[in-house]
Amino acid sequence: MTKIEEKINDILSEWNPLCVDSSVSRNEYKKYIPSILASKDNWGELTKCMEHILETMEIDCTLECVKNDVYNISKFIYHIH
């Protein structure tokens, strides 16, 4: 994994939207990294990507708390260098 991929994985595993055990979260979200990387430098695309990922997890993206999570996680990822 590249440093950027590792940083994204760290963010996703710490966020852990599925609330899996911490020993599982390090690997649980790796499959989403390629699509996140593809949209990382475009704020609108990145937030859409994050919403799509949550929808595949059957998480309701219309909830205000989820919208806040998408915003915050997207912000962390967007600013990775």
PDB file of N, CA and C in Angstrom, residues 45-79:
ATOM      1  N   GLU A  45     -17.089  14.873  -6.172  1.00  0.00           N
ATOM      2  CA  GLU A  45     -16.997  13.440  -6.482  1.00  0.00           C
ATOM      3  C   GLU A  45     -16.645  12.626  -5.243  1.00  0.00           C
ATOM      4  N   LEU A  46     -15.790  13.171  -4.411  1.00  0.00           N
ATOM      5  CA  LEU A  46     -15.399  12.458  -3.192  1.00  0.00           C
ATOM      6  C   LEU A  46     -16.586  12.272  -2.257  1.00  0.00           C
ATOM      7  N   THR A  47     -17.361  13.315  -2.046  1.00  0.00           N
ATOM      8  CA  THR A  47     -18.520  13.176  -1.152  1.00  0.00           C
ATOM      9  C   THR A  47     -19.546  12.211  -1.736  1.00  0.00           C
ATOM     10  N   LYS A  48     -19.739  12.242  -3.063  1.00  0.00           N
ATOM     11  CA  LYS A  48     -20.644  11.274  -3.703  1.00  0.00           C
ATOM     12  C   LYS A  48     -20.126   9.860  -3.527  1.00  0.00           C
ATOM     13  N   CYS A  49     -18.820   9.695  -3.680  1.00  0.00           N
ATOM     14  CA  CYS A  49     -18.202   8.391  -3.501  1.00  0.00           C
ATOM     15  C   CYS A  49     -18.428   7.880  -2.079  1.00  0.00           C
ATOM     16  N   MET A  50     -18.216   8.737  -1.102  1.00  0.00           N
ATOM     17  CA  MET A  50     -18.401   8.334   0.294  1.00  0.00           C
ATOM     18  C   MET A  50     -19.860   7.976   0.571  1.00  0.00           C
ATOM     19  N   GLU A  51     -20.787   8.736  -0.002  1.00  0.00           N
ATOM     20  CA  GLU A  51     -22.211   8.413   0.166  1.00  0.00           C
ATOM     21  C   GLU A  51     -22.522   7.065  -0.476  1.00  0.00           C
ATOM     22  N   HIS A  52     -21.979   6.823  -1.665  1.00  0.00           N
ATOM     23  CA  HIS A  52     -22.212   5.556  -2.354  1.00  0.00           C
ATOM     24  C   HIS A  52     -21.677   4.379  -1.521  1.00  0.00           C
ATOM     25  N   ILE A  53     -20.495   4.556  -0.961  1.00  0.00           N
ATOM     26  CA  ILE A  53     -19.921   3.508  -0.119  1.00  0.00           C
ATOM     27  C   ILE A  53     -20.850   3.202   1.059  1.00  0.00           C
ATOM     28  N   LEU A  54     -21.348   4.241   1.703  1.00  0.00           N
ATOM     29  CA  LEU A  54     -22.254   4.025   2.835  1.00  0.00           C
ATOM     30  C   LEU A  54     -23.552   3.367   2.400  1.00  0.00           C
ATOM     31  N   GLU A  55     -24.047   3.747   1.226  1.00  0.00           N
ATOM     32  CA  GLU A  55     -25.264   3.120   0.710  1.00  0.00           C
ATOM     33  C   GLU A  55     -25.052   1.631   0.463  1.00  0.00           C
ATOM     34  N   THR A  56     -23.858   1.243  -0.011  1.00  0.00           N
ATOM     35  CA  THR A  56     -23.586  -0.186  -0.217  1.00  0.00           C
ATOM     36  C   THR A  56     -23.549  -0.934   1.116  1.00  0.00           C
ATOM     37  N   MET A  57     -23.297  -0.192   2.200  1.00  0.00           N
ATOM     38  CA  MET A  57     -23.309  -0.770   3.545  1.00  0.00           C
ATOM     39  C   MET A  57     -24.707  -0.712   4.160  1.00  0.00           C
ATOM     40  N   GLU A  58     -25.657  -0.222   3.360  1.00  0.00           N
ATOM     41  CA  GLU A  58     -27.050  -0.054   3.791  1.00  0.00           C
ATOM     42  C   GLU A  58     -27.184   0.934   4.948  1.00  0.00           C
ATOM     43  N   ILE A  59     -26.379   2.003   4.883  1.00  0.00           N
ATOM     44  CA  ILE A  59     -26.454   3.083   5.864  1.00  0.00           C
ATOM     45  C   ILE A  59     -27.230   4.227   5.230  1.00  0.00           C
ATOM     46  N   ASP A  60     -28.189   4.762   5.953  1.00  0.00           N
ATOM     47  CA  ASP A  60     -29.074   5.813   5.450  1.00  0.00           C
ATOM     48  C   ASP A  60     -28.352   7.158   5.383  1.00  0.00           C
ATOM     49  N   CYS A  61     -28.040   7.591   4.173  1.00  0.00           N
ATOM     50  CA  CYS A  61     -27.295   8.841   3.969  1.00  0.00           C
ATOM     51  C   CYS A  61     -28.156  10.082   4.092  1.00  0.00           C
ATOM     52  N   THR A  62     -29.449   9.923   4.362  1.00  0.00           N
ATOM     53  CA  THR A  62     -30.305  11.091   4.547  1.00  0.00           C
ATOM     54  C   THR A  62     -30.289  11.584   5.994  1.00  0.00           C
ATOM     55  N   LEU A  63     -29.771  10.774   6.900  1.00  0.00           N
ATOM     56  CA  LEU A  63     -29.701  11.157   8.308  1.00  0.00           C
ATOM     57  C   LEU A  63     -28.655  12.254   8.498  1.00  0.00           C
ATOM     58  N   GLU A  64     -28.981  13.229   9.305  1.00  0.00           N
ATOM     59  CA  GLU A  64     -28.078  14.361   9.518  1.00  0.00           C
ATOM     60  C   GLU A  64     -26.725  13.920  10.079  1.00  0.00           C
ATOM     61  N   CYS A  65     -26.732  12.990  11.005  1.00  0.00           N
ATOM     62  CA  CYS A  65     -25.465  12.529  11.584  1.00  0.00           C
ATOM     63  C   CYS A  65     -24.594  11.842  10.532  1.00  0.00           C
ATOM     64  N   VAL A  66     -25.207  11.150   9.587  1.00  0.00           N
ATOM     65  CA  VAL A  66     -24.456  10.491   8.513  1.00  0.00           C
ATOM     66  C   VAL A  66     -23.920  11.543   7.546  1.00  0.00           C
ATOM     67  N   LYS A  67     -24.738  12.539   7.240  1.00  0.00           N
ATOM     68  CA  LYS A  67     -24.270  13.635   6.382  1.00  0.00           C
ATOM     69  C   LYS A  67     -23.055  14.323   6.997  1.00  0.00           C
ATOM     70  N   ASN A  68     -23.084  14.537   8.305  1.00  0.00           N
ATOM     71  CA  ASN A  68     -21.950  15.141   9.002  1.00  0.00           C
ATOM     72  C   ASN A  68     -20.714  14.250   8.922  1.00  0.00           C
ATOM     73  N   ASP A  69     -20.918  12.949   9.096  1.00  0.00           N
ATOM     74  CA  ASP A  69     -19.805  12.004   8.973  1.00  0.00           C
ATOM     75  C   ASP A  69     -19.200  12.049   7.578  1.00  0.00           C
ATOM     76  N   VAL A  70     -20.049  12.049   6.558  1.00  0.00           N
ATOM     77  CA  VAL A  70     -19.564  12.100   5.172  1.00  0.00           C
ATOM     78  C   VAL A  70     -18.742  13.361   4.963  1.00  0.00           C
ATOM     79  N   TYR A  71     -19.240  14.478   5.444  1.00  0.00           N
ATOM     80  CA  TYR A  71     -18.514  15.745   5.309  1.00  0.00           C
ATOM     81  C   TYR A  71     -17.154  15.676   6.003  1.00  0.00           C
ATOM     82  N   ASN A  72     -17.147  15.232   7.241  1.00  0.00           N
ATOM     83  CA  ASN A  72     -15.906  15.207   8.021  1.00  0.00           C
ATOM     84  C   ASN A  72     -14.885  14.219   7.474  1.00  0.00           C
ATOM     85  N   ILE A  73     -15.325  13.026   7.144  1.00  0.00           N
ATOM     86  CA  ILE A  73     -14.412  12.022   6.608  1.00  0.00           C
ATOM     87  C   ILE A  73     -13.894  12.463   5.248  1.00  0.00           C
ATOM     88  N   SER A  74     -14.764  13.023   4.429  1.00  0.00           N
ATOM     89  CA  SER A  74     -14.338  13.534   3.114  1.00  0.00           C
ATOM     90  C   SER A  74     -13.296  14.630   3.282  1.00  0.00           C
ATOM     91  N   LYS A  75     -13.498  15.486   4.266  1.00  0.00           N
ATOM     92  CA  LYS A  75     -12.552  16.583   4.512  1.00  0.00           C
ATOM     93  C   LYS A  75     -11.173  16.027   4.877  1.00  0.00           C
ATOM     94  N   PHE A  76     -11.136  15.030   5.749  1.00  0.00           N
ATOM     95  CA  PHE A  76      -9.855  14.420   6.130  1.00  0.00           C
ATOM     96  C   PHE A  76      -9.166  13.816   4.902  1.00  0.00           C
ATOM     97  N   ILE A  77      -9.933  13.091   4.110  1.00  0.00           N
ATOM     98  CA  ILE A  77      -9.355  12.410   2.938  1.00  0.00           C
ATOM     99  C   ILE A  77      -8.920  13.428   1.892  1.00  0.00           C
ATOM    100  N   TYR A  78      -9.722  14.436   1.669  1.00  0.00           N
ATOM    101  CA  TYR A  78      -9.426  15.463   0.656  1.00  0.00           C
ATOM    102  C   TYR A  78      -8.101  16.157   0.944  1.00  0.00           C
ATOM    103  N   HIS A  79      -7.771  16.314   2.213  1.00  0.00           N
ATOM    104  CA  HIS A  79      -6.557  17.044   2.590  1.00  0.00           C
ATOM    105  C   HIS A  79      -5.326  16.168   2.778  1.00  0.00           C
TER     106      HIS A  79
END
